[in-house]
Amino acid sequence: MPEFPFDWVDAFTDSPFGGNGCAVVHGGAHLPEAVACAYVRETSLVECTFTGPSEVADIRVRYYLASREIPFAGHPTIATVAAMRDRGMIAGDQITLETGAGIVPVDLEGNRIVMQQVAPEFGPMPPADLVARAISLPPDAIVAPPQLVSTGLPFCITVLRDHAALKSARLEGAAMADLGHALGSDGSDMMEPFLVTLQGMSATGDTFSRLLLMPPSPPEDAFTGSATGAMAAYLWRHGLMPKTSFTAEQGHLMGRPGQAEVSRVGPADAIAGVRVGGKGYVMMRGTVDLPERLDRLA
């Protein structure tokens, strides 16, 4: 059975047990989806990445949930670059990643890793009462029209009135399915709302967010870099964030505080990209034996 080097990285933190964990499997991009997803389930993480050679960028990165491959994800991007830097695999202060969402340039600025997500795409705006049912809150807890936004991966951005509403949110399965259909999902993607308040959890934070997840993923994501980019684009477009650069926080309620610095490329009404930067802490290094085909486990 082939052996692959891997690193377990906490992203959007410089401390162990903070931010969001991701296992980076070096050289495993050729493995089939069934094997990669089984590995994610084995780790009990939300996402893992598998890297390989690229003809159009410095390296190819594939992103997996427990259930499927996705085109892009934020905290695994930070984790992947942190792992590569830790292994001495990056020369210079910039690297480009081939992802399912396109080429993602990443700058290394001291101990901070800054990725530039693609220009935002603004999608449908589902009824607030439908989103409220999906997160088990009254409609007046939502203070701005929810909207599907993507900077590489789509999220239903939902602004809540305060931390109390954020803490009380719970996903409701039947309403989540209705919301997914309203947002154009075929059922393979539940389109969990990304919940944000315009109040940081710490003295330096400008926003605080949560992403609750449906099975087979863990119940909550500690820090969601791709959703943070989409959220920032939404706030700028709707005039809810006066700063061109701000500090986003997530994970504190899980005991895994994470923080990102977010800035935009271009004006608020014509955003060309969103830069999301954070740190990464490599917790574990080792090797993993993975089958080339899942049926070999039978």
Short mmCIF file of C-alpha atoms in Angstrom, two decimals:
data_model
loop_
_atom_site.label_atom_id
_atom_site.label_comp_id
_atom_site.label_asym_id
_atom_site.label_seq_id
_atom_site.Cartn_x
_atom_site.Cartn_y
_atom_site.Cartn_z
CA MET A 1 0.00 0.00 0.00
CA PRO A 2 1.55 3.37 -0.97
CA GLU A 3 2.95 5.55 1.81
CA PHE A 4 2.40 9.32 1.80
CA PRO A 5 3.92 12.01 4.02
CA PHE A 6 1.33 14.13 5.79
CA ASP A 7 1.12 17.11 8.13
CA TRP A 8 -1.69 17.99 10.55
CA VAL A 9 -1.96 21.77 10.66
CA ASP A 10 -4.06 24.13 12.76
CA ALA A 11 -4.92 27.03 10.43
CA PHE A 12 -5.69 30.65 11.31
CA THR A 13 -3.76 30.37 14.56
CA ASP A 14 -0.16 30.29 15.72
CA SER A 15 -0.95 28.09 18.72
CA PRO A 16 -1.72 24.36 19.09
CA PHE A 17 -5.38 23.39 19.47
CA GLY A 18 -6.61 26.69 18.03
CA GLY A 19 -8.09 27.63 14.67
CA ASN A 20 -9.18 24.84 12.34
CA GLY A 21 -7.32 21.59 11.77
CA CYS A 22 -6.53 20.11 8.36
CA ALA A 23 -4.46 17.10 7.36
CA VAL A 24 -2.32 17.72 4.27
CA VAL A 25 -1.41 14.56 2.32
CA HIS A 26 1.59 15.35 0.14
CA GLY A 27 1.62 13.67 -3.28
CA GLY A 28 -1.86 12.21 -2.95
CA ALA A 29 -3.76 14.29 -5.52
CA HIS A 30 -4.12 11.27 -7.84
CA LEU A 31 -6.06 9.23 -5.26
CA PRO A 32 -9.76 8.66 -6.04
CA GLU A 33 -12.49 10.55 -4.24
CA ALA A 34 -13.67 7.48 -2.30
CA VAL A 35 -10.24 7.01 -0.73
CA ALA A 36 -9.78 10.71 0.03
CA CYS A 37 -13.21 11.02 1.64
CA ALA A 38 -12.63 7.88 3.70
CA TYR A 39 -9.41 9.46 4.97
CA VAL A 40 -11.29 12.63 5.96
CA ARG A 41 -13.79 10.53 7.90
CA GLU A 42 -10.92 8.68 9.57
CA THR A 43 -9.44 11.96 10.82
CA SER A 44 -12.82 13.35 12.00
CA LEU A 45 -11.76 16.67 10.48
CA VAL A 46 -14.04 18.78 8.30
CA GLU A 47 -11.63 18.88 5.36
CA CYS A 48 -8.29 17.51 4.18
CA THR A 49 -6.11 18.33 1.18
CA PHE A 50 -4.15 16.18 -1.23
CA THR A 51 -1.36 17.74 -3.30
CA GLY A 52 0.34 16.85 -6.57
CA PRO A 53 2.12 18.26 -9.60
CA SER A 54 0.52 20.93 -11.76
CA GLU A 55 1.12 22.09 -15.32
CA VAL A 56 -0.43 25.51 -14.72
CA ALA A 57 0.67 26.44 -11.18
CA ASP A 58 3.38 25.59 -8.66
CA ILE A 59 1.30 22.77 -7.18
CA ARG A 60 -2.14 21.19 -7.50
CA VAL A 61 -4.36 21.03 -4.42
CA ARG A 62 -7.52 18.93 -4.13
CA TYR A 63 -9.95 19.59 -1.29
CA TYR A 64 -12.19 16.95 0.30
CA LEU A 65 -15.01 16.80 2.82
CA ALA A 66 -16.13 13.57 4.44
CA SER A 67 -18.72 13.21 1.66
CA ARG A 68 -17.27 14.71 -1.55
CA GLU A 69 -14.62 16.77 -3.27
CA ILE A 70 -15.08 20.55 -3.29
CA PRO A 71 -13.37 23.08 -5.59
CA PHE A 72 -11.76 25.24 -2.92
CA ALA A 73 -11.57 25.83 0.82
CA GLY A 74 -9.89 28.53 2.86
CA HIS A 75 -8.42 27.04 6.00
CA PRO A 76 -7.04 24.01 4.09
CA THR A 77 -5.26 26.45 1.75
CA ILE A 78 -3.55 28.11 4.71
CA ALA A 79 -2.78 24.66 6.15
CA THR A 80 -1.35 23.34 2.86
CA VAL A 81 1.01 26.27 2.40
CA ALA A 82 2.04 26.18 6.08
CA ALA A 83 2.87 22.47 5.74
CA MET A 84 4.86 23.02 2.54
CA ARG A 85 6.79 25.90 4.07
CA ASP A 86 7.54 23.83 7.17
CA ARG A 87 9.00 21.08 4.94
CA GLY A 88 11.12 23.56 2.97
CA MET A 89 9.10 23.02 -0.21
CA ILE A 90 8.59 26.72 -1.02
CA ALA A 91 11.31 28.94 -2.46
CA GLY A 92 10.61 32.63 -2.18
CA ASP A 93 7.63 34.48 -0.77
CA GLN A 94 4.89 33.47 -3.23
CA ILE A 95 3.30 30.28 -4.52
CA THR A 96 0.41 29.54 -6.87
CA LEU A 97 -2.09 26.74 -6.31
CA GLU A 98 -4.15 24.97 -8.97
CA THR A 99 -7.58 24.43 -7.43
CA GLY A 100 -11.01 23.48 -8.71
CA ALA A 101 -11.94 27.18 -8.45
CA GLY A 102 -8.97 28.35 -10.52
CA ILE A 103 -5.43 29.51 -9.82
CA VAL A 104 -5.05 30.85 -6.28
CA PRO A 105 -1.98 33.04 -5.60
CA VAL A 106 -0.64 32.92 -2.05
CA ASP A 107 1.84 35.37 -0.51
CA LEU A 108 4.06 34.56 2.45
CA GLU A 109 4.33 37.72 4.52
CA GLY A 110 6.52 36.86 7.50
CA ASN A 111 4.63 34.24 9.51
CA ARG A 112 1.35 35.13 7.81
CA ILE A 113 -0.01 33.28 4.78
CA VAL A 114 -2.25 35.40 2.55
CA MET A 115 -4.39 33.87 -0.19
CA GLN A 116 -6.23 35.88 -2.81
CA GLN A 117 -9.65 34.41 -3.43
CA VAL A 118 -11.35 34.96 -6.78
CA ALA A 119 -13.74 37.81 -7.51
CA PRO A 120 -17.05 37.26 -5.72
CA GLU A 121 -20.14 35.92 -7.41
CA PHE A 122 -23.42 37.10 -5.89
CA GLY A 123 -26.29 34.64 -6.17
CA PRO A 124 -29.92 34.33 -5.06
CA MET A 125 -31.34 35.96 -1.94
CA PRO A 126 -33.57 33.41 -0.19
CA PRO A 127 -36.43 34.56 2.07
CA ALA A 128 -35.17 35.50 5.52
CA ASP A 129 -37.92 33.48 7.20
CA LEU A 130 -36.75 30.33 5.38
CA VAL A 131 -33.17 30.91 6.53
CA ALA A 132 -34.43 31.63 10.04
CA ARG A 133 -36.24 28.28 10.16
CA ALA A 134 -33.13 26.52 8.92
CA ILE A 135 -31.09 27.93 11.82
CA SER A 136 -33.88 27.69 14.43
CA LEU A 137 -34.10 31.43 15.08
CA PRO A 138 -36.92 34.00 14.80
CA PRO A 139 -36.86 36.05 11.57
CA ASP A 140 -36.03 39.26 13.44
CA ALA A 141 -32.69 37.75 14.49
CA ILE A 142 -31.56 38.27 10.87
CA VAL A 143 -30.75 41.95 10.26
CA ALA A 144 -29.85 41.97 6.54
CA PRO A 145 -31.13 40.04 3.49
CA PRO A 146 -29.34 36.65 3.29
CA GLN A 147 -27.55 36.00 0.02
CA LEU A 148 -25.59 33.21 -1.63
CA VAL A 149 -22.04 34.46 -2.27
CA SER A 150 -18.99 32.64 -3.56
CA THR A 151 -15.29 33.54 -3.72
CA GLY A 152 -14.54 29.96 -4.78
CA LEU A 153 -17.15 28.09 -2.72
CA PRO A 154 -20.76 29.26 -2.18
CA PHE A 155 -22.21 30.15 1.22
CA CYS A 156 -25.49 31.70 2.25
CA ILE A 157 -24.23 34.76 4.14
CA THR A 158 -26.58 35.57 7.03
CA VAL A 159 -26.02 38.58 9.30
CA LEU A 160 -27.38 38.16 12.83
CA ARG A 161 -28.19 40.90 15.31
CA ASP A 162 -25.87 39.89 18.16
CA HIS A 163 -23.76 37.20 19.82
CA ALA A 164 -26.78 35.84 21.71
CA ALA A 165 -28.54 34.98 18.45
CA LEU A 166 -25.33 33.50 17.08
CA LYS A 167 -24.90 31.26 20.13
CA SER A 168 -28.54 30.10 19.94
CA ALA A 169 -28.48 29.03 16.28
CA ARG A 170 -29.12 25.34 15.55
CA LEU A 171 -29.60 23.64 12.19
CA GLU A 172 -33.01 22.11 11.45
CA GLY A 173 -32.74 19.30 8.92
CA ALA A 174 -36.04 19.62 7.02
CA ALA A 175 -35.77 23.40 6.72
CA MET A 176 -32.13 23.04 5.65
CA ALA A 177 -33.24 20.81 2.78
CA ASP A 178 -35.82 23.42 1.75
CA LEU A 179 -33.17 26.14 1.89
CA GLY A 180 -30.79 24.06 -0.21
CA HIS A 181 -33.43 23.64 -2.91
CA ALA A 182 -34.22 27.37 -2.80
CA LEU A 183 -30.53 28.07 -3.40
CA GLY A 184 -30.33 25.67 -6.33
CA SER A 185 -28.71 22.70 -4.61
CA ASP A 186 -29.33 19.26 -6.07
CA GLY A 187 -29.25 17.78 -2.57
CA SER A 188 -25.54 16.92 -2.57
CA ASP A 189 -24.70 20.28 -0.98
CA MET A 190 -26.81 21.47 1.95
CA MET A 191 -25.67 25.10 1.61
CA GLU A 192 -25.31 25.68 5.35
CA PRO A 193 -25.66 29.40 6.18
CA PHE A 194 -22.53 31.24 7.27
CA LEU A 195 -23.65 33.21 10.31
CA VAL A 196 -21.92 36.49 11.13
CA THR A 197 -22.27 39.32 13.63
CA LEU A 198 -20.74 42.76 13.25
CA GLN A 199 -19.07 42.41 16.66
CA GLY A 200 -15.74 40.72 17.26
CA MET A 201 -15.27 38.22 20.06
CA SER A 202 -12.00 39.84 21.14
CA ALA A 203 -10.96 43.47 21.44
CA THR A 204 -9.24 43.32 18.02
CA GLY A 205 -12.04 41.59 16.10
CA ASP A 206 -14.50 43.31 13.77
CA THR A 207 -16.73 40.31 13.02
CA PHE A 208 -17.49 36.99 14.69
CA SER A 209 -18.93 34.03 12.78
CA ARG A 210 -20.09 30.43 13.01
CA LEU A 211 -20.61 27.71 10.41
CA LEU A 212 -22.83 24.87 11.61
CA LEU A 213 -22.62 21.72 9.50
CA MET A 214 -24.87 18.81 8.59
CA PRO A 215 -23.76 15.13 8.79
CA PRO A 216 -21.50 13.40 7.84
CA SER A 217 -19.34 16.44 8.63
CA PRO A 218 -18.61 17.38 12.26
CA PRO A 219 -21.33 19.62 13.76
CA GLU A 220 -19.37 22.87 13.42
CA ASP A 221 -16.40 24.28 11.54
CA ALA A 222 -13.84 26.05 13.73
CA PHE A 223 -12.67 28.58 11.11
CA THR A 224 -13.92 28.85 7.54
CA GLY A 225 -11.56 30.80 5.31
CA SER A 226 -13.56 30.48 2.08
CA ALA A 227 -16.76 31.61 3.80
CA THR A 228 -14.87 34.49 5.42
CA GLY A 229 -13.95 35.76 1.95
CA ALA A 230 -17.55 35.45 0.76
CA MET A 231 -18.80 37.13 3.93
CA ALA A 232 -16.40 40.04 3.49
CA ALA A 233 -17.52 40.55 -0.11
CA TYR A 234 -21.15 40.58 1.05
CA LEU A 235 -20.49 43.13 3.80
CA TRP A 236 -18.65 45.47 1.44
CA ARG A 237 -21.26 45.17 -1.32
CA HIS A 238 -24.13 45.92 1.06
CA GLY A 239 -22.36 48.78 2.86
CA LEU A 240 -22.14 46.96 6.18
CA MET A 241 -18.32 47.13 6.53
CA PRO A 242 -16.79 50.61 6.21
CA LYS A 243 -13.20 49.33 6.54
CA THR A 244 -11.32 48.13 3.46
CA SER A 245 -9.39 45.76 5.72
CA PHE A 246 -10.73 44.13 8.88
CA THR A 247 -10.21 41.30 11.37
CA ALA A 248 -12.56 38.31 11.21
CA GLU A 249 -12.90 35.92 14.14
CA GLN A 250 -14.40 32.44 14.48
CA GLY A 251 -14.11 29.34 16.65
CA HIS A 252 -14.04 30.92 20.11
CA LEU A 253 -17.27 29.19 21.21
CA MET A 254 -15.61 25.85 20.39
CA GLY A 255 -12.50 26.65 22.42
CA ARG A 256 -10.54 26.95 19.14
CA PRO A 257 -10.16 30.69 18.57
CA GLY A 258 -9.09 31.71 15.08
CA GLN A 259 -8.43 35.03 13.39
CA ALA A 260 -7.93 36.26 9.84
CA GLU A 261 -7.03 39.59 8.30
CA VAL A 262 -9.30 40.32 5.34
CA SER A 263 -8.89 42.98 2.65
CA ARG A 264 -10.39 43.61 -0.75
CA VAL A 265 -8.89 44.14 -4.17
CA GLY A 266 -10.75 46.91 -5.97
CA PRO A 267 -13.70 49.10 -4.93
CA ALA A 268 -16.68 47.81 -2.98
CA ASP A 269 -18.94 47.85 -6.04
CA ALA A 270 -16.44 46.03 -8.29
CA ILE A 271 -14.40 43.70 -6.09
CA ALA A 272 -11.71 41.93 -8.12
CA GLY A 273 -10.63 39.59 -5.32
CA VAL A 274 -10.58 39.09 -1.57
CA ARG A 275 -7.34 38.59 0.35
CA VAL A 276 -7.64 36.41 3.45
CA GLY A 277 -4.55 35.95 5.60
CA GLY A 278 -3.72 33.94 8.68
CA LYS A 279 -1.10 31.84 10.40
CA GLY A 280 -0.64 28.08 10.54
CA TYR A 281 0.73 25.81 13.28
CA VAL A 282 2.04 22.38 12.24
CA MET A 283 1.03 20.01 15.04
CA MET A 284 1.87 16.57 13.67
CA ARG A 285 4.09 15.15 10.96
CA GLY A 286 4.16 11.58 9.75
CA THR A 287 3.26 9.11 7.04
CA VAL A 288 -0.01 7.46 6.13
CA ASP A 289 -0.62 4.27 4.13
CA LEU A 290 -3.52 4.78 1.72
CA PRO A 291 -4.90 2.34 -0.86
CA GLU A 292 -5.02 3.27 -4.52
CA ARG A 293 -8.56 1.87 -4.60
CA LEU A 294 -11.06 1.64 -1.77
CA ASP A 295 -12.22 -1.86 -2.70
CA ARG A 296 -8.85 -3.18 -1.55
CA LEU A 297 -10.13 -2.67 1.99
CA ALA A 298 -12.88 -5.24 1.49
#
